[in-house]
PDB file of C-alpha atoms and ligand atoms in Angstrom:
ATOM      1  CA  MET A 452       4.444 -15.510   1.612  1.00  0.00           C
ATOM      2  CA  LEU A 453       5.913 -14.987   5.061  1.00  0.00           C
ATOM      3  CA  LEU A 454       4.784 -11.380   5.549  1.00  0.00           C
ATOM      4  CA  VAL A 455       2.311 -12.650   8.125  1.00  0.00           C
ATOM      5  CA  SER A 456       2.710 -15.813  10.100  1.00  0.00           C
ATOM      6  CA  LYS A 457       0.521 -18.763   9.315  1.00  0.00           C
ATOM      7  CA  ILE A 458      -2.683 -19.189  11.213  1.00  0.00           C
ATOM      8  CA  ARG A 459      -3.598 -22.449  12.966  1.00  0.00           C
ATOM      9  CA  GLU A 460      -7.347 -22.443  12.530  1.00  0.00           C
ATOM     10  CA  GLY A 461      -9.488 -20.060  10.591  1.00  0.00           C
ATOM     11  CA  THR A 462      -9.902 -18.473   7.218  1.00  0.00           C
ATOM     12  CA  VAL A 463      -7.569 -16.804   4.732  1.00  0.00           C
ATOM     13  CA  ILE A 464      -9.336 -14.679   2.135  1.00  0.00           C
ATOM     14  CA  ASP A 465      -6.950 -14.335  -0.767  1.00  0.00           C
ATOM     15  CA  HIS A 466      -7.090 -12.476  -4.092  1.00  0.00           C
ATOM     16  CA  ILE A 467      -8.985  -9.438  -2.800  1.00  0.00           C
ATOM     17  CA  PRO A 468      -8.609  -6.502  -5.176  1.00  0.00           C
ATOM     18  CA  ALA A 469      -5.775  -4.259  -3.911  1.00  0.00           C
ATOM     19  CA  GLY A 470      -6.934  -1.750  -1.400  1.00  0.00           C
ATOM     20  CA  ARG A 471     -10.200  -3.478  -0.666  1.00  0.00           C
ATOM     21  CA  ALA A 472      -9.308  -5.595   2.377  1.00  0.00           C
ATOM     22  CA  LEU A 473     -10.892  -3.195   4.794  1.00  0.00           C
ATOM     23  CA  VAL A 474     -14.103  -3.218   2.787  1.00  0.00           C
ATOM     24  CA  VAL A 475     -14.188  -6.964   3.117  1.00  0.00           C
ATOM     25  CA  LEU A 476     -13.677  -6.768   6.851  1.00  0.00           C
ATOM     26  CA  LYS A 477     -16.434  -4.194   7.202  1.00  0.00           C
ATOM     27  CA  ILE A 478     -18.828  -6.316   5.163  1.00  0.00           C
ATOM     28  CA  LEU A 479     -18.110  -9.254   7.477  1.00  0.00           C
ATOM     29  CA  GLY A 480     -18.752  -6.936  10.431  1.00  0.00           C
ATOM     30  CA  ILE A 481     -15.298  -7.501  11.791  1.00  0.00           C
ATOM     31  CA  THR A 482     -14.044  -4.536  13.810  1.00  0.00           C
ATOM     32  CA  GLY A 483     -11.063  -6.008  15.528  1.00  0.00           C
ATOM     33  CA  ASN A 484     -12.800  -5.951  18.907  1.00  0.00           C
ATOM     34  CA  GLU A 485     -13.911  -9.551  18.615  1.00  0.00           C
ATOM     35  CA  GLY A 486     -10.800 -10.846  20.288  1.00  0.00           C
ATOM     36  CA  PHE A 487      -9.529 -13.114  17.508  1.00  0.00           C
ATOM     37  CA  ARG A 488      -6.397 -12.309  15.516  1.00  0.00           C
ATOM     38  CA  VAL A 489      -6.909 -10.487  12.247  1.00  0.00           C
ATOM     39  CA  ALA A 490      -4.086  -9.934   9.795  1.00  0.00           C
ATOM     40  CA  VAL A 491      -4.556  -7.594   6.854  1.00  0.00           C
ATOM     41  CA  VAL A 492      -1.974  -7.576   4.094  1.00  0.00           C
ATOM     42  CA  MET A 493      -2.456  -4.977   1.430  1.00  0.00           C
ATOM     43  CA  ASN A 494      -0.945  -4.319  -2.001  1.00  0.00           C
ATOM     44  CA  VAL A 495       1.179  -7.429  -2.230  1.00  0.00           C
ATOM     45  CA  ASP A 496       2.378  -8.768  -5.566  1.00  0.00           C
ATOM     46  CA  SER A 497       0.193 -11.261  -7.268  1.00  0.00           C
ATOM     47  CA  ALA A 498       0.867 -13.196 -10.466  1.00  0.00           C
ATOM     48  CA  ARG A 499      -2.757 -13.216 -11.333  1.00  0.00           C
ATOM     49  CA  MET A 500      -3.866  -9.725 -10.235  1.00  0.00           C
ATOM     50  CA  LYS A 501      -0.565  -7.735 -10.151  1.00  0.00           C
ATOM     51  CA  LYS A 502      -1.478  -6.370  -6.701  1.00  0.00           C
ATOM     52  CA  LYS A 503      -3.851  -7.916  -4.152  1.00  0.00           C
ATOM     53  CA  ASP A 504      -4.946  -7.843  -0.569  1.00  0.00           C
ATOM     54  CA  ILE A 505      -5.179 -10.800   1.808  1.00  0.00           C
ATOM     55  CA  VAL A 506      -7.062 -11.072   5.071  1.00  0.00           C
ATOM     56  CA  LYS A 507      -6.374 -13.749   7.691  1.00  0.00           C
ATOM     57  CA  LEU A 508      -8.853 -14.451  10.387  1.00  0.00           C
ATOM     58  CA  GLU A 509      -7.876 -16.721  13.232  1.00  0.00           C
ATOM     59  CA  GLY A 510     -10.616 -18.952  14.479  1.00  0.00           C
ATOM     60  CA  TYR A 511     -13.223 -17.398  12.230  1.00  0.00           C
ATOM     61  CA  TYR A 512     -15.270 -19.131   9.537  1.00  0.00           C
ATOM     62  CA  PRO A 513     -17.481 -17.209   7.181  1.00  0.00           C
ATOM     63  CA  ARG A 514     -21.161 -18.125   6.614  1.00  0.00           C
ATOM     64  CA  ILE A 515     -22.618 -18.730   3.160  1.00  0.00           C
ATOM     65  CA  GLU A 516     -24.228 -15.262   3.075  1.00  0.00           C
ATOM     66  CA  ASP A 517     -20.887 -13.731   3.956  1.00  0.00           C
ATOM     67  CA  LEU A 518     -19.245 -15.438   0.979  1.00  0.00           C
ATOM     68  CA  MET A 519     -21.969 -14.013  -1.277  1.00  0.00           C
ATOM     69  CA  LYS A 520     -21.286 -10.514  -0.010  1.00  0.00           C
ATOM     70  CA  ILE A 521     -17.569 -10.926  -0.432  1.00  0.00           C
ATOM     71  CA  SER A 522     -18.167 -12.036  -4.044  1.00  0.00           C
ATOM     72  CA  LEU A 523     -19.799  -8.689  -4.783  1.00  0.00           C
ATOM     73  CA  VAL A 524     -16.704  -6.642  -3.813  1.00  0.00           C
ATOM     74  CA  ALA A 525     -14.006  -9.259  -4.466  1.00  0.00           C
ATOM     75  CA  PRO A 526     -15.255 -11.475  -7.304  1.00  0.00           C
ATOM     76  CA  GLU A 527     -11.840 -13.152  -7.665  1.00  0.00           C
ATOM     77  CA  ALA A 528     -11.447 -13.997  -3.996  1.00  0.00           C
ATOM     78  CA  THR A 529     -10.420 -17.422  -2.882  1.00  0.00           C
ATOM     79  CA  ILE A 530     -11.408 -18.601   0.562  1.00  0.00           C
ATOM     80  CA  ASN A 531      -9.056 -20.947   2.288  1.00  0.00           C
ATOM     81  CA  ILE A 532     -10.262 -22.757   5.356  1.00  0.00           C
ATOM     82  CA  ILE A 533      -7.357 -23.603   7.685  1.00  0.00           C
ATOM     83  CA  LYS A 534      -7.272 -26.412  10.202  1.00  0.00           C
ATOM     84  CA  ASP A 535      -4.089 -27.278  12.059  1.00  0.00           C
ATOM     85  CA  TYR A 536      -2.020 -24.978   9.815  1.00  0.00           C
ATOM     86  CA  ASN A 537      -3.196 -26.732   6.643  1.00  0.00           C
ATOM     87  CA  VAL A 538      -5.585 -25.608   3.968  1.00  0.00           C
ATOM     88  CA  VAL A 539      -8.427 -28.135   4.247  1.00  0.00           C
ATOM     89  CA  GLU A 540     -10.805 -26.398   1.877  1.00  0.00           C
ATOM     90  CA  LYS A 541     -10.166 -23.914  -0.855  1.00  0.00           C
ATOM     91  CA  ARG A 542     -12.914 -22.329  -2.835  1.00  0.00           C
ATOM     92  CA  LYS A 543     -13.559 -19.449  -5.144  1.00  0.00           C
ATOM     93  CA  VAL A 544     -16.414 -17.074  -4.408  1.00  0.00           C
ATOM     94  CA  GLU A 545     -19.042 -16.858  -7.063  1.00  0.00           C
ATOM     95  CA  VAL A 546     -21.171 -13.853  -7.850  1.00  0.00           C
ATOM     96  CA  PRO A 547     -24.719 -15.161  -7.651  1.00  0.00           C
ATOM     97  CA  LYS A 548     -27.095 -14.644 -10.626  1.00  0.00           C
ATOM     98  CA  VAL A 549     -29.795 -13.412  -8.278  1.00  0.00           C
ATOM     99  CA  ILE A 550     -29.233 -11.461  -5.066  1.00  0.00           C
ATOM    100  CA  GLU A 551     -32.193 -11.279  -2.718  1.00  0.00           C
ATOM    101  CA  GLY A 552     -32.753  -9.160   0.312  1.00  0.00           C
ATOM    102  CA  VAL A 553     -29.150  -7.906   0.696  1.00  0.00           C
ATOM    103  CA  LEU A 554     -29.246  -4.711  -1.320  1.00  0.00           C
ATOM    104  CA  ARG A 555     -31.744  -1.915  -1.557  1.00  0.00           C
ATOM    105  CA  CYS A 556     -33.129  -0.546  -4.798  1.00  0.00           C
ATOM    106  CA  PRO A 557     -32.183   3.155  -5.180  1.00  0.00           C
ATOM    107  CA  ASN A 558     -35.453   3.938  -6.942  1.00  0.00           C
ATOM    108  CA  PRO A 559     -37.799   5.323  -4.239  1.00  0.00           C
ATOM    109  CA  THR A 560     -40.905   4.342  -6.158  1.00  0.00           C
ATOM    110  CA  CYS A 561     -39.760   0.726  -6.582  1.00  0.00           C
ATOM    111  CA  ILE A 562     -42.236  -1.825  -5.281  1.00  0.00           C
ATOM    112  CA  SER A 563     -39.506  -3.438  -3.223  1.00  0.00           C
ATOM    113  CA  ARG A 564     -39.287  -0.120  -1.310  1.00  0.00           C
ATOM    114  CA  LYS A 565     -42.961   0.274  -0.453  1.00  0.00           C
ATOM    115  CA  PRO A 566     -43.497   0.263   3.313  1.00  0.00           C
ATOM    116  CA  GLY A 567     -45.543  -2.688   4.398  1.00  0.00           C
ATOM    117  CA  GLU A 568     -44.913  -4.514   1.126  1.00  0.00           C
ATOM    118  CA  PRO A 569     -43.744  -8.015   1.881  1.00  0.00           C
ATOM    119  CA  ILE A 570     -41.372  -7.995  -1.088  1.00  0.00           C
ATOM    120  CA  SER A 571     -37.667  -8.163  -0.459  1.00  0.00           C
ATOM    121  CA  SER A 572     -35.272  -6.626  -2.923  1.00  0.00           C
ATOM    122  CA  ARG A 573     -34.160  -8.753  -5.832  1.00  0.00           C
ATOM    123  CA  PHE A 574     -31.282  -7.977  -8.143  1.00  0.00           C
ATOM    124  CA  LEU A 575     -30.182  -9.801 -11.220  1.00  0.00           C
ATOM    125  CA  LEU A 576     -26.599  -9.992 -12.322  1.00  0.00           C
ATOM    126  CA  VAL A 577     -25.965  -8.093 -15.516  1.00  0.00           C
ATOM    127  CA  SER A 578     -22.214  -8.315 -15.501  1.00  0.00           C
ATOM    128  CA  GLY A 579     -19.613  -9.482 -13.030  1.00  0.00           C
ATOM    129  CA  SER A 580     -16.700  -7.366 -13.957  1.00  0.00           C
ATOM    130  CA  PRO A 581     -17.322  -4.490 -13.751  1.00  0.00           C
ATOM    131  CA  LEU A 582     -20.192  -5.390 -11.460  1.00  0.00           C
ATOM    132  CA  ARG A 583     -23.610  -4.392 -12.717  1.00  0.00           C
ATOM    133  CA  LEU A 584     -26.828  -5.472 -11.110  1.00  0.00           C
ATOM    134  CA  LYS A 585     -30.410  -4.795 -12.205  1.00  0.00           C
ATOM    135  CA  CYS A 586     -33.468  -4.529  -9.998  1.00  0.00           C
ATOM    136  CA  HIS A 587     -35.872  -7.334 -10.932  1.00  0.00           C
ATOM    137  CA  TYR A 588     -38.905  -5.156 -10.209  1.00  0.00           C
ATOM    138  CA  CYS A 589     -38.153  -1.774 -11.815  1.00  0.00           C
ATOM    139  CA  GLY A 590     -35.030  -2.333 -13.919  1.00  0.00           C
ATOM    140  CA  THR A 591     -32.862   0.200 -12.079  1.00  0.00           C
ATOM    141  CA  GLU A 592     -29.206  -0.659 -12.425  1.00  0.00           C
ATOM    142  CA  ILE A 593     -26.586  -0.354  -9.787  1.00  0.00           C
ATOM    143  CA  GLY A 594     -22.797  -0.649 -10.039  1.00  0.00           C
ATOM    144  CA  GLU A 595     -19.907  -1.642  -7.816  1.00  0.00           C
ATOM    145  CA  ASN A 596     -19.687   1.648  -5.965  1.00  0.00           C
ATOM    146  CA  ASP A 597     -23.377   1.608  -5.038  1.00  0.00           C
ATOM    147  CA  VAL A 598     -22.993  -1.951  -3.812  1.00  0.00           C
ATOM    148  CA  ILE A 599     -19.931  -1.094  -1.686  1.00  0.00           C
ATOM    149  CA  GLU A 600     -21.584   1.968  -0.327  1.00  0.00           C
ATOM    150  CA  GLN A 601     -24.682  -0.014   0.656  1.00  0.00           C
ATOM    151  CA  LEU A 602     -22.731  -2.914   2.183  1.00  0.00           C
ATOM    152  CA  VAL A 603     -20.210  -0.747   4.064  1.00  0.00           C
ATOM    153  CA  GLY A 604     -21.858   2.572   4.655  1.00  0.00           C
ATOM    154  CA  GLY A 605     -24.190   2.494   7.616  1.00  0.00           C
ATOM    155  CA  GLY A 606     -27.073   3.029   5.248  1.00  0.00           C
ATOM    156  CA  ARG A 607     -29.651   0.742   6.851  1.00  0.00           C
ATOM    157  CA  SER A 608     -32.797   0.133   4.873  1.00  0.00           C
TER     158      SER A 608
HETATM  159 ZN1  LIG B1940     -36.291  -1.470  -8.068  1.00  0.00          ZN
END
């Protein structure tokens, strides 16, 4: 894997579904203007996934909530934390059983959408692959495309 040189410190996000690396960057809010080096490798061969994307972020470490968002669009992703050119920590993301506050229920009459209601959205995991989530309050289901659109599209709630 010498397509992109090794990074000294930072994070390598591996096993991203092919073609989805830019979605991952967007979810992390990384535009390329931050000043640190970003390497995106797309559609490389993978024993496990046939084709995959990889993102390398020099000097960047994701927060727990970032990992949760990554899991929604790249449920197979592995996060490698690099220090001094070595992988010091490797972990798989895990799609949480309950997702609170991150997504918006598409049902306009859902109680989680009522203005002034101190209830944040709450989705329950129905299936991980393909991704299906169900609103805890009204039962509306959303799929992978809705989730990507919400996380990436500027659709602020
Ligand atoms: Zn709802």
